[in-house]
XYZ file of C-alpha atoms in Angstrom:
673
model
C 96.010 151.760 172.351
C 92.621 150.649 171.037
C 90.402 153.090 169.179
C 86.768 153.670 169.900
C 84.165 152.941 167.250
C 83.871 156.642 166.459
C 87.609 156.971 165.823
C 87.738 154.333 163.033
C 88.156 155.786 159.552
C 87.241 154.177 156.213
C 90.855 153.083 155.714
C 90.829 151.367 159.115
C 87.630 149.515 158.250
C 89.114 148.237 154.961
C 92.254 147.109 156.804
C 90.151 145.139 159.285
C 88.189 143.486 156.446
C 91.430 142.421 154.744
C 92.672 141.060 158.063
C 89.525 138.962 158.484
C 89.914 137.656 154.908
C 93.547 136.745 155.603
C 92.511 134.879 158.746
C 89.957 132.892 156.733
C 92.647 131.941 154.221
C 94.993 130.814 156.983
C 92.305 128.755 158.735
C 91.172 127.009 155.551
C 94.745 126.458 154.312
C 93.977 127.728 150.862
C 96.359 128.324 148.013
C 96.251 130.963 145.261
C 93.678 129.058 143.177
C 91.294 128.670 146.116
C 91.744 132.323 147.012
C 90.875 133.370 143.464
C 87.792 131.180 143.672
C 86.484 132.879 146.862
C 87.839 136.382 146.282
C 84.475 137.527 144.926
C 82.450 135.961 147.745
C 80.802 138.342 150.240
C 79.598 136.044 153.029
C 81.029 133.068 154.881
C 78.282 130.850 153.418
C 79.309 131.665 149.849
C 82.953 131.008 150.734
C 82.095 127.635 152.251
C 79.985 126.571 149.236
C 82.791 127.547 146.869
C 85.268 125.494 148.878
C 82.871 122.529 148.958
C 82.647 122.567 145.171
C 86.437 122.667 144.870
C 87.158 119.910 147.403
C 84.239 117.707 148.478
C 81.412 118.516 146.119
C 77.862 119.529 147.036
C 74.495 117.906 146.739
C 73.454 120.431 144.138
C 75.779 120.903 141.189
C 76.422 124.538 140.415
C 76.275 125.963 136.894
C 79.548 126.474 135.088
C 80.371 128.562 132.059
C 82.950 126.516 130.139
C 85.545 128.143 127.978
C 85.903 126.765 124.428
C 89.316 125.220 125.041
C 88.310 123.368 128.229
C 85.641 121.240 126.525
C 83.611 120.210 129.589
C 86.723 119.704 131.710
C 85.261 121.703 134.624
C 82.112 119.612 134.736
C 83.939 116.335 134.200
C 86.377 117.246 136.974
C 83.502 116.852 139.437
C 83.413 113.157 138.540
C 87.109 112.630 139.158
C 86.579 111.540 142.755
C 84.087 108.906 141.619
C 86.565 107.693 139.015
C 89.388 107.371 141.546
C 87.119 105.286 143.770
C 87.135 102.675 140.979
C 90.660 101.699 142.075
C 89.086 100.161 145.214
C 86.661 97.905 143.307
C 87.400 94.437 141.997
C 86.854 93.786 138.285
C 87.038 90.038 138.105
C 89.760 88.825 140.439
C 91.879 92.003 140.378
C 91.574 95.673 141.082
C 92.237 97.941 138.073
C 95.708 99.275 137.354
C 94.619 101.626 134.559
C 91.239 103.376 134.489
C 90.293 104.079 130.889
C 87.871 106.878 130.012
C 86.185 107.804 126.770
C 87.190 110.739 124.602
C 85.224 113.515 122.991
C 86.838 114.938 119.827
C 85.729 118.581 119.746
C 87.518 119.633 116.531
C 85.206 117.702 114.207
C 83.335 120.806 113.033
C 86.426 122.594 111.684
C 86.461 120.863 108.302
C 85.399 117.669 106.605
C 88.869 116.222 107.238
C 88.545 116.914 110.957
C 85.082 115.314 110.890
C 86.415 112.154 109.201
C 89.232 111.916 111.734
C 86.929 112.474 114.706
C 84.439 109.900 113.409
C 87.224 107.367 112.950
C 88.561 108.042 116.444
C 85.123 108.080 118.064
C 84.308 104.522 117.061
C 87.573 103.343 118.614
C 87.648 105.398 121.832
C 84.033 104.496 122.691
C 82.680 101.299 121.182
C 86.066 99.733 120.486
C 87.676 100.275 123.869
C 84.454 99.369 125.681
C 84.429 95.936 124.070
C 88.173 95.509 124.534
C 87.834 96.074 128.279
C 84.805 93.841 128.719
C 84.395 91.033 127.709
C 87.685 90.683 125.765
C 89.912 91.790 128.686
C 92.597 92.988 126.290
C 92.328 96.797 126.443
C 95.711 98.543 126.509
C 96.742 102.176 126.922
C 96.640 103.967 123.557
C 97.794 107.450 124.504
C 94.299 108.525 125.479
C 93.518 110.235 128.818
C 93.622 107.193 131.093
C 94.328 107.258 134.848
C 97.259 105.157 136.113
C 97.757 103.592 139.529
C 101.064 105.312 140.215
C 102.231 103.123 143.078
C 101.366 99.927 141.187
C 103.514 100.985 138.218
C 106.401 102.377 140.261
C 106.817 99.044 142.041
C 106.939 97.231 138.697
C 109.615 99.162 136.864
C 107.695 102.301 135.940
C 106.528 103.172 132.436
C 109.664 104.781 130.961
C 111.271 103.102 127.948
C 114.871 102.989 126.828
C 114.681 103.058 123.027
C 113.293 105.960 121.035
C 113.071 103.683 117.981
C 111.456 100.448 119.129
C 109.426 102.269 121.788
C 108.422 105.197 119.584
C 104.757 104.407 120.379
C 105.550 104.669 124.058
C 101.920 104.780 125.191
C 100.932 101.255 124.306
C 104.015 99.745 125.946
C 102.572 100.856 129.288
C 99.576 98.653 128.485
C 101.882 95.802 127.446
C 103.762 96.036 130.749
C 100.519 96.183 132.697
C 99.138 93.034 131.047
C 102.431 91.124 131.302
C 102.708 91.913 135.016
C 99.184 90.831 135.895
C 97.494 94.229 135.801
C 93.905 94.994 134.874
C 92.676 97.711 132.491
C 89.056 98.891 132.683
C 86.921 101.337 130.719
C 84.396 103.808 132.163
C 81.721 105.610 130.184
C 80.388 108.101 132.739
C 83.329 110.459 132.296
C 84.875 111.771 129.109
C 87.779 114.057 128.307
C 87.771 116.511 125.454
C 90.596 116.286 122.959
C 91.509 118.105 119.787
C 92.824 116.187 116.797
C 94.843 117.248 113.770
C 92.749 119.109 111.210
C 95.098 119.258 108.189
C 95.826 116.366 105.836
C 99.590 116.690 106.216
C 99.275 116.680 110.007
C 96.999 113.644 109.894
C 99.306 111.805 107.496
C 102.400 112.444 109.632
C 100.533 111.250 112.717
C 99.408 108.062 110.965
C 102.935 107.548 109.623
C 104.274 107.745 113.184
C 101.646 105.308 114.477
C 102.189 102.881 111.577
C 105.969 102.962 112.035
C 105.482 102.433 115.750
C 103.356 99.359 115.094
C 106.041 98.044 112.775
C 108.528 98.350 115.632
C 106.056 96.652 117.983
C 106.118 93.578 115.749
C 109.880 93.414 116.345
C 109.681 94.064 120.112
C 110.090 91.493 122.869
C 106.919 92.721 124.603
C 104.689 91.556 121.751
C 106.680 88.320 121.543
C 106.041 87.609 125.218
C 102.359 88.485 124.988
C 101.974 86.202 121.978
C 103.432 83.308 123.967
C 101.619 83.886 127.265
C 98.088 84.870 126.246
C 95.499 82.191 125.644
C 94.394 81.611 122.068
C 91.259 83.781 122.077
C 92.850 86.724 123.912
C 95.785 86.439 121.524
C 93.429 86.859 118.547
C 91.839 89.907 120.191
C 95.284 91.292 120.976
C 96.415 90.833 117.364
C 93.391 92.598 115.920
C 93.598 95.571 118.277
C 97.334 96.287 117.921
C 99.593 95.245 115.043
C 96.896 93.213 113.295
C 94.995 96.245 112.041
C 98.079 97.615 110.277
C 99.093 94.163 109.066
C 95.658 93.667 107.489
C 95.869 97.110 105.881
C 99.224 96.208 104.361
C 97.793 92.894 103.122
C 94.946 94.725 101.360
C 97.445 96.860 99.425
C 99.633 93.834 98.675
C 96.529 92.013 97.438
C 95.916 94.812 94.940
C 99.529 94.563 93.771
C 99.419 90.775 93.474
C 96.103 90.835 91.639
C 97.115 93.485 89.091
C 100.572 92.028 88.456
C 98.985 88.596 88.045
C 96.395 89.899 85.582
C 99.141 91.715 83.662
C 101.152 88.496 83.380
C 98.079 86.577 82.181
C 97.402 89.227 79.539
C 100.972 89.538 78.220
C 101.683 85.790 78.291
C 98.587 84.915 76.263
C 96.875 82.860 78.981
C 93.793 85.093 78.903
C 93.530 84.580 75.138
C 93.512 80.820 75.560
C 90.996 81.013 78.425
C 88.721 83.256 76.360
C 88.975 80.895 73.383
C 88.047 77.856 75.498
C 84.414 77.946 76.604
C 84.425 74.885 78.842
C 82.813 75.066 82.263
C 86.142 74.542 84.009
C 87.611 77.686 82.494
C 84.445 79.644 83.332
C 84.955 78.673 86.942
C 88.602 79.779 86.690
C 87.523 83.126 85.289
C 85.016 83.600 88.092
C 87.719 82.914 90.679
C 90.145 85.365 89.070
C 87.560 88.150 89.133
C 86.808 88.083 92.879
C 89.544 90.482 93.937
C 87.185 93.423 94.407
C 85.470 91.670 97.315
C 88.693 91.895 99.340
C 88.846 95.650 98.753
C 85.362 96.418 100.095
C 85.829 99.341 102.431
C 82.262 99.284 103.722
C 83.153 96.947 106.559
C 85.749 99.376 107.914
C 82.993 101.989 108.330
C 80.643 99.567 110.092
C 81.869 100.344 113.676
C 81.287 104.051 113.049
C 77.713 103.409 111.872
C 77.004 101.202 114.891
C 78.357 103.784 117.346
C 76.372 106.633 115.769
C 73.256 104.457 115.808
C 73.744 103.834 119.510
C 74.283 107.487 120.442
C 72.231 109.430 117.874
C 69.798 106.958 116.327
C 69.843 104.745 113.253
C 68.448 107.268 110.745
C 70.848 109.959 111.939
C 73.804 107.597 111.583
C 72.773 106.634 108.033
C 72.354 110.302 107.103
C 75.781 111.189 108.503
C 77.325 108.245 106.661
C 75.808 109.361 103.342
C 76.930 112.941 104.003
C 80.457 111.734 104.616
C 80.396 109.802 101.345
C 79.313 112.954 99.491
C 82.180 114.834 101.129
C 84.623 112.272 99.691
C 85.401 110.436 102.910
C 86.132 107.316 100.844
C 88.997 109.211 99.177
C 90.385 110.201 102.572
C 90.181 106.701 104.067
C 91.697 105.143 100.935
C 94.529 107.659 101.090
C 95.072 106.944 104.800
C 95.200 103.235 104.018
C 98.132 103.898 101.681
C 99.938 105.894 104.383
C 99.597 103.133 106.960
C 100.576 100.366 104.537
C 103.686 102.192 103.283
C 105.216 103.118 106.638
C 104.268 99.855 108.332
C 105.800 97.821 105.493
C 108.953 99.956 105.350
C 109.476 99.575 109.100
C 108.995 95.806 108.887
C 111.610 95.586 106.110
C 114.167 98.118 107.293
C 113.245 99.381 110.765
C 114.314 102.886 111.680
C 111.015 104.376 112.861
C 111.327 108.004 113.938
C 109.173 110.605 115.623
C 107.329 112.870 113.200
C 106.278 116.194 114.690
C 102.792 117.163 113.489
C 102.785 120.531 115.210
C 99.363 119.767 116.740
C 98.292 123.262 115.766
C 95.138 124.668 114.237
C 96.484 124.553 110.687
C 93.986 125.161 107.895
C 96.048 126.685 105.097
C 97.118 125.998 101.542
C 100.107 123.687 101.154
C 102.328 124.084 98.114
C 102.657 121.380 95.482
C 106.350 120.898 96.309
C 105.550 120.315 99.995
C 102.860 117.771 99.157
C 105.171 116.067 96.689
C 107.965 115.751 99.256
C 105.592 114.203 101.763
C 103.693 111.785 99.497
C 106.004 111.021 96.556
C 107.266 107.639 97.762
C 104.273 106.599 99.850
C 101.508 107.387 97.334
C 102.427 109.058 94.039
C 105.030 106.595 92.731
C 102.915 103.612 93.772
C 99.805 105.086 92.152
C 101.692 105.762 88.901
C 102.950 102.173 88.912
C 99.434 100.770 89.393
C 98.071 103.147 86.762
C 100.729 101.956 84.300
C 99.796 98.326 84.987
C 96.107 99.082 84.378
C 96.940 100.940 81.154
C 99.072 98.113 79.757
C 96.450 95.581 80.821
C 93.738 97.553 79.022
C 95.886 97.577 75.867
C 96.658 93.858 75.625
C 93.953 91.987 77.531
C 91.035 90.418 75.644
C 88.914 91.064 78.740
C 89.356 94.803 78.203
C 87.483 94.536 74.903
C 84.304 94.117 76.931
C 83.940 97.575 78.457
C 81.577 96.574 81.265
C 83.718 93.602 82.261
C 86.868 95.709 82.346
C 85.215 98.452 84.389
C 83.774 95.971 86.887
C 87.154 94.279 87.158
C 89.319 97.368 87.640
C 87.072 100.146 89.002
C 88.244 99.671 92.584
C 91.887 99.728 91.452
C 91.385 102.899 89.408
C 89.683 104.497 92.403
C 92.738 103.604 94.481
C 95.055 105.197 91.892
C 93.029 108.409 91.658
C 92.664 108.678 95.443
C 96.410 108.350 95.970
C 97.225 110.964 93.305
C 94.488 113.573 93.772
C 93.799 113.043 97.493
C 96.329 115.589 98.874
C 94.939 118.289 96.587
C 91.249 117.536 97.129
C 91.729 118.173 100.857
C 94.156 121.065 100.388
C 92.517 124.491 100.915
C 92.494 126.338 97.584
C 93.899 123.166 96.031
C 92.179 123.830 92.682
C 92.856 127.549 92.432
C 94.385 128.162 88.999
C 96.699 130.963 90.102
C 98.060 128.965 93.031
C 98.485 125.905 90.798
C 100.662 127.869 88.353
C 102.785 129.321 91.150
C 103.077 125.925 92.835
C 104.415 124.258 89.694
C 106.935 127.057 89.224
C 108.044 126.556 92.834
C 108.293 122.787 92.253
C 110.571 123.198 89.223
C 112.801 125.629 91.133
C 113.044 123.091 93.946
C 114.016 120.253 91.579
C 116.716 122.227 89.766
C 118.096 123.963 92.850
C 121.842 123.340 93.148
C 122.757 124.730 96.544
C 125.486 124.042 99.049
C 125.806 121.056 101.343
C 124.014 123.100 104.008
C 120.798 123.287 101.973
C 117.656 121.860 103.546
C 115.308 119.304 102.024
C 112.695 122.058 101.603
C 115.123 123.940 99.357
C 116.952 121.279 97.362
C 115.625 118.171 95.637
C 118.997 116.428 95.924
C 119.049 116.887 99.707
C 115.509 115.507 99.964
C 116.425 112.579 97.691
C 119.333 111.696 99.984
C 117.111 111.819 103.082
C 114.565 109.529 101.434
C 117.263 106.819 101.355
C 118.021 106.923 105.090
C 116.242 103.625 105.700
C 118.528 101.907 103.159
C 121.634 103.056 105.036
C 120.545 101.521 108.340
C 118.967 98.311 107.063
C 120.717 94.960 107.215
C 121.810 92.582 104.471
C 118.463 90.790 104.236
C 116.647 94.111 104.036
C 118.780 95.141 101.050
C 118.306 91.773 99.339
C 114.521 91.930 99.753
C 114.487 95.523 98.493
C 116.389 94.511 95.334
C 114.039 91.558 94.775
C 111.024 93.863 95.021
C 112.626 96.364 92.620
C 113.102 93.672 89.957
C 109.372 93.883 89.179
C 109.994 97.046 87.141
C 112.002 95.036 84.602
C 108.991 92.820 83.862
C 107.338 95.571 81.805
C 110.157 95.401 79.271
C 110.084 91.593 79.204
C 106.344 91.474 78.544
C 105.858 94.382 76.163
C 108.763 93.882 73.719
C 107.079 90.733 72.393
C 103.959 92.789 71.599
C 105.850 95.263 69.404
C 105.486 95.124 65.652
C 109.254 94.887 65.198
C 109.191 91.517 67.006
C 107.024 90.128 64.151
C 105.439 87.548 66.448
C 108.783 86.001 67.391
C 108.700 84.593 70.961
C 112.412 83.798 71.188
C 114.457 84.996 74.146
C 116.678 86.755 71.600
C 113.981 89.418 71.187
C 114.244 90.335 74.858
C 118.050 90.315 74.798
C 118.155 92.526 71.691
C 115.817 95.005 73.399
C 118.614 95.795 75.841
C 120.494 97.396 72.923
C 117.920 100.186 73.072
C 118.568 100.628 76.812
C 122.352 100.783 76.317
C 122.063 103.260 73.424
C 119.654 105.472 75.382
C 122.016 105.541 78.383
C 124.940 106.337 76.075
C 123.199 109.304 74.468
C 122.049 110.522 77.879
C 125.649 110.528 79.133
C 126.910 112.259 75.979
C 124.274 114.988 76.296
C 124.985 115.449 80.014
C 128.737 115.688 79.363
C 128.227 118.248 76.595
C 125.925 120.300 78.824
C 128.429 120.417 81.680
C 131.363 121.298 79.402
C 129.889 123.573 76.723
C 126.485 124.873 77.898
C 127.902 127.785 79.912
C 130.573 129.319 77.617
C 130.613 127.531 74.231
C 126.892 127.120 73.814
C 127.066 126.463 70.072
C 128.928 123.194 70.631
C 126.248 122.034 73.049
C 123.565 122.782 70.451
C 125.640 120.901 67.834
C 125.756 117.794 70.034
C 121.998 117.997 70.535
C 121.480 118.312 66.772
C 123.645 115.263 66.061
C 121.707 113.189 68.602
C 118.368 114.178 67.029
C 119.646 113.441 63.498
C 120.950 110.029 64.568
C 117.617 109.266 66.215
C 115.674 110.160 63.042
C 118.008 108.105 60.818
C 117.591 105.035 63.034
C 113.779 105.321 62.958
C 113.724 105.674 59.163
C 116.010 102.648 58.789
C 113.831 100.541 61.086
C 110.689 101.528 59.182
C 112.338 100.653 55.873
C 114.076 97.359 56.647
C 112.119 95.795 59.556
C 108.537 95.265 60.692
C 108.843 98.322 62.929
C 105.674 100.420 63.217
C 105.565 104.061 64.203
C 103.249 103.180 67.114
C 106.059 100.991 68.504
C 107.866 104.199 69.393
C 105.207 105.132 71.966
C 104.485 101.596 73.135
C 108.167 101.040 73.857
C 108.052 103.929 76.338
C 105.750 101.787 78.504
C 108.481 99.149 78.507
C 111.687 101.122 78.939
C 110.652 103.921 81.325
C 109.950 101.407 84.144
C 113.307 99.776 83.362
C 115.089 103.061 84.035
C 113.264 103.460 87.358
C 114.263 99.908 88.233
C 117.917 100.802 87.603
C 117.619 103.844 89.887
C 115.902 101.846 92.648
C 118.539 99.098 92.610
C 121.348 101.682 92.477
C 119.982 103.333 95.627
C 120.327 100.042 97.493
C 123.874 99.586 96.152
C 124.840 103.196 96.842
C 127.793 102.351 99.162
C 129.481 100.607 96.211
C 128.505 103.079 93.461
C 128.734 106.483 95.126
C 132.440 106.967 94.423
C 132.248 105.839 90.783
C 131.403 107.677 87.562
C 128.047 105.879 87.397
C 126.619 107.710 90.402
C 126.462 111.087 88.640
C 124.400 109.500 85.866
C 122.075 107.907 88.444
C 121.452 111.272 90.145
C 120.761 113.003 86.814
C 118.352 110.257 85.741
C 116.589 110.378 89.115
C 116.075 114.139 88.740
C 114.460 113.653 85.321
C 112.193 110.934 86.696
C 111.121 113.224 89.554
C 110.184 115.890 87.003
C 108.184 113.308 85.047
C 106.387 112.108 88.190
C 105.655 115.697 89.178
C 104.143 116.457 85.762
C 101.988 113.301 85.883
C 100.664 114.282 89.322
C 100.195 117.912 88.303
C 98.167 117.181 85.133
C 94.863 116.196 86.842
C 95.302 119.026 89.360
C 95.861 121.547 86.558
C 92.855 120.269 84.579
C 90.539 120.496 87.601
C 91.933 123.952 88.410
C 91.331 125.165 84.862
C 87.740 123.928 84.706
C 85.283 126.454 86.185
C 83.352 125.586 89.328
C 85.680 123.022 90.878
C 87.369 125.399 93.329
C 84.128 126.679 94.966
C 82.770 123.137 95.096
C 85.977 121.867 96.732
C 85.883 124.672 99.297
C 82.244 123.941 100.107
C 82.976 120.225 100.527
C 86.000 120.877 102.706
C 84.622 123.605 105.000
C 81.335 124.869 106.363
C 79.442 127.685 104.656
C 80.693 130.512 106.889
C 84.337 129.495 106.522
C 83.865 129.094 102.755
C 82.682 132.710 102.431
C 85.611 133.945 104.504
C 88.087 131.936 102.423
C 86.572 133.327 99.223
C 87.071 136.900 100.453
C 90.637 136.048 101.480
C 91.368 134.710 97.977
C 90.092 137.919 96.383
C 92.148 140.134 98.680
C 95.396 138.119 98.485
C 95.253 136.821 94.930
C 98.859 137.553 94.042
C 102.099 135.631 93.919
C 103.947 135.565 97.235
C 107.455 136.972 97.313
C 110.151 134.335 97.311
C 112.523 134.169 100.245
C 115.899 135.616 99.412
């Protein structure tokens, strides 16, 4: 029975209003999101305008308040219909199969590292991809927010890949398939998608390691082989530069540094530089000029040129120059040099041995201090050991080259190489928050020594035990083939050249250039290994219970060592300085033994030699750790470096907050039990 208008209560009126609202929802066919959009609307006109914005768009764009994590996604979503219409247009003779859009990196203001990364990415996702799409017609899919023609790909095998090793960079293989099957990839500038990038150095390095390893696997893939055979010559050159060629060129730059420094070292130790310096003919002047041109190859200015051009286009020339100079003052050259070492190491290792694997970066907002042990585990083989090797070459070259007598000539010849060495050693700590805090440096070194000497169970993790980490670092040698092992041994033989070159410069050699001098020098190596084994045996047997016998063995070794030195000083041309110079010769020899033994591990692991190899490797890791720690400790001890590093790394507001945090929490963290 219907009620009259006077009989309706307030509850009845609210029920009728809800009923009308429900009818509107049913008529419009709205879901929960659309209902939430119109739930605050009062009139039918407001409801209709809200639905127009959500579905068809209006002639007048409404104002949106964007949340920080959306980064313009609401506004850019209005352009999505226009972007999808691009699938109907012809670009050349084909319709597009992938619609590429530009990116906007919105994490660049977090720190200087994030700014460097965003600037590097910006030049590629805007200027680079624009040129690749038109006129080069070689743009692929690089994992950026592109739009795929789903039906086109589903009818051509899809985009899934079978191998998690070869296809670890799964994104670009979609572009390979598209190009091989006659697809077309375009790029559109009127829409952009916000994206956050990694903001910590360790995150960035793991990401670049994954990408470099993936490019190494691409070189070995059949997709790149087919593209190389089917593309015309000019598109093939563009394809090479934009995919594996960039990483190949980076590896060649590092190999050029190695070849140049090893070549100069050979010329200095063999006496060729002495003869060239003594001969003043024009021909030898030309030879000297040719030998000194290596620094031109290492010019990193050209790698920053695309970034300057893109900033000039979007912000103006003066602004781009100012930003470039600001980046230089914030040590961007150190970051890019360090990144070059990461790419070269993992790309070269994958080419030699394969075995690329996914490296989880976390993709989180991580701006925190990383311990010395963690940095050492991540960068020991890719940067620290290589930098120490190059630094040793430069030191020996400075000691025995006549060119080094001219200070300006030596500096001009080796300044770029020394910059490379310092960047690879100090880089992780320059960009590590509180990296030069003296208290944290002391605690970090204590943690590093505990990690090296930790003797846990077989269930220990690499973060806890050095031996477990050392085993994991040899995984690529277990999976490589015969040729990979042979090439690895050939490359490791370079460490024995130090001994061959330096022993002839010792005073005990008395100018003798006979091969017998080199052969006799191996007596020192054999004796050193013998005493090392005797000391290790005495430590294992007597150090725990009968400590006096262990001290007696140590005393006898020291006495024997002193007697031998006195005898050499008395009866030969041995000089006391030879004792320190010989370390430059024989320490690399020991590392060469360890490197070759790692390759031959399947044959040596069950023998008595393997225990000696592991003990020697542990001592070398301690030595490498001390060498890396020395410049960090010096910079931490000097006043003013920590505030300056914080100001370079972060903005002013974050620097003040970090300073307060250091004051409040300036104590040693409790160790995990």
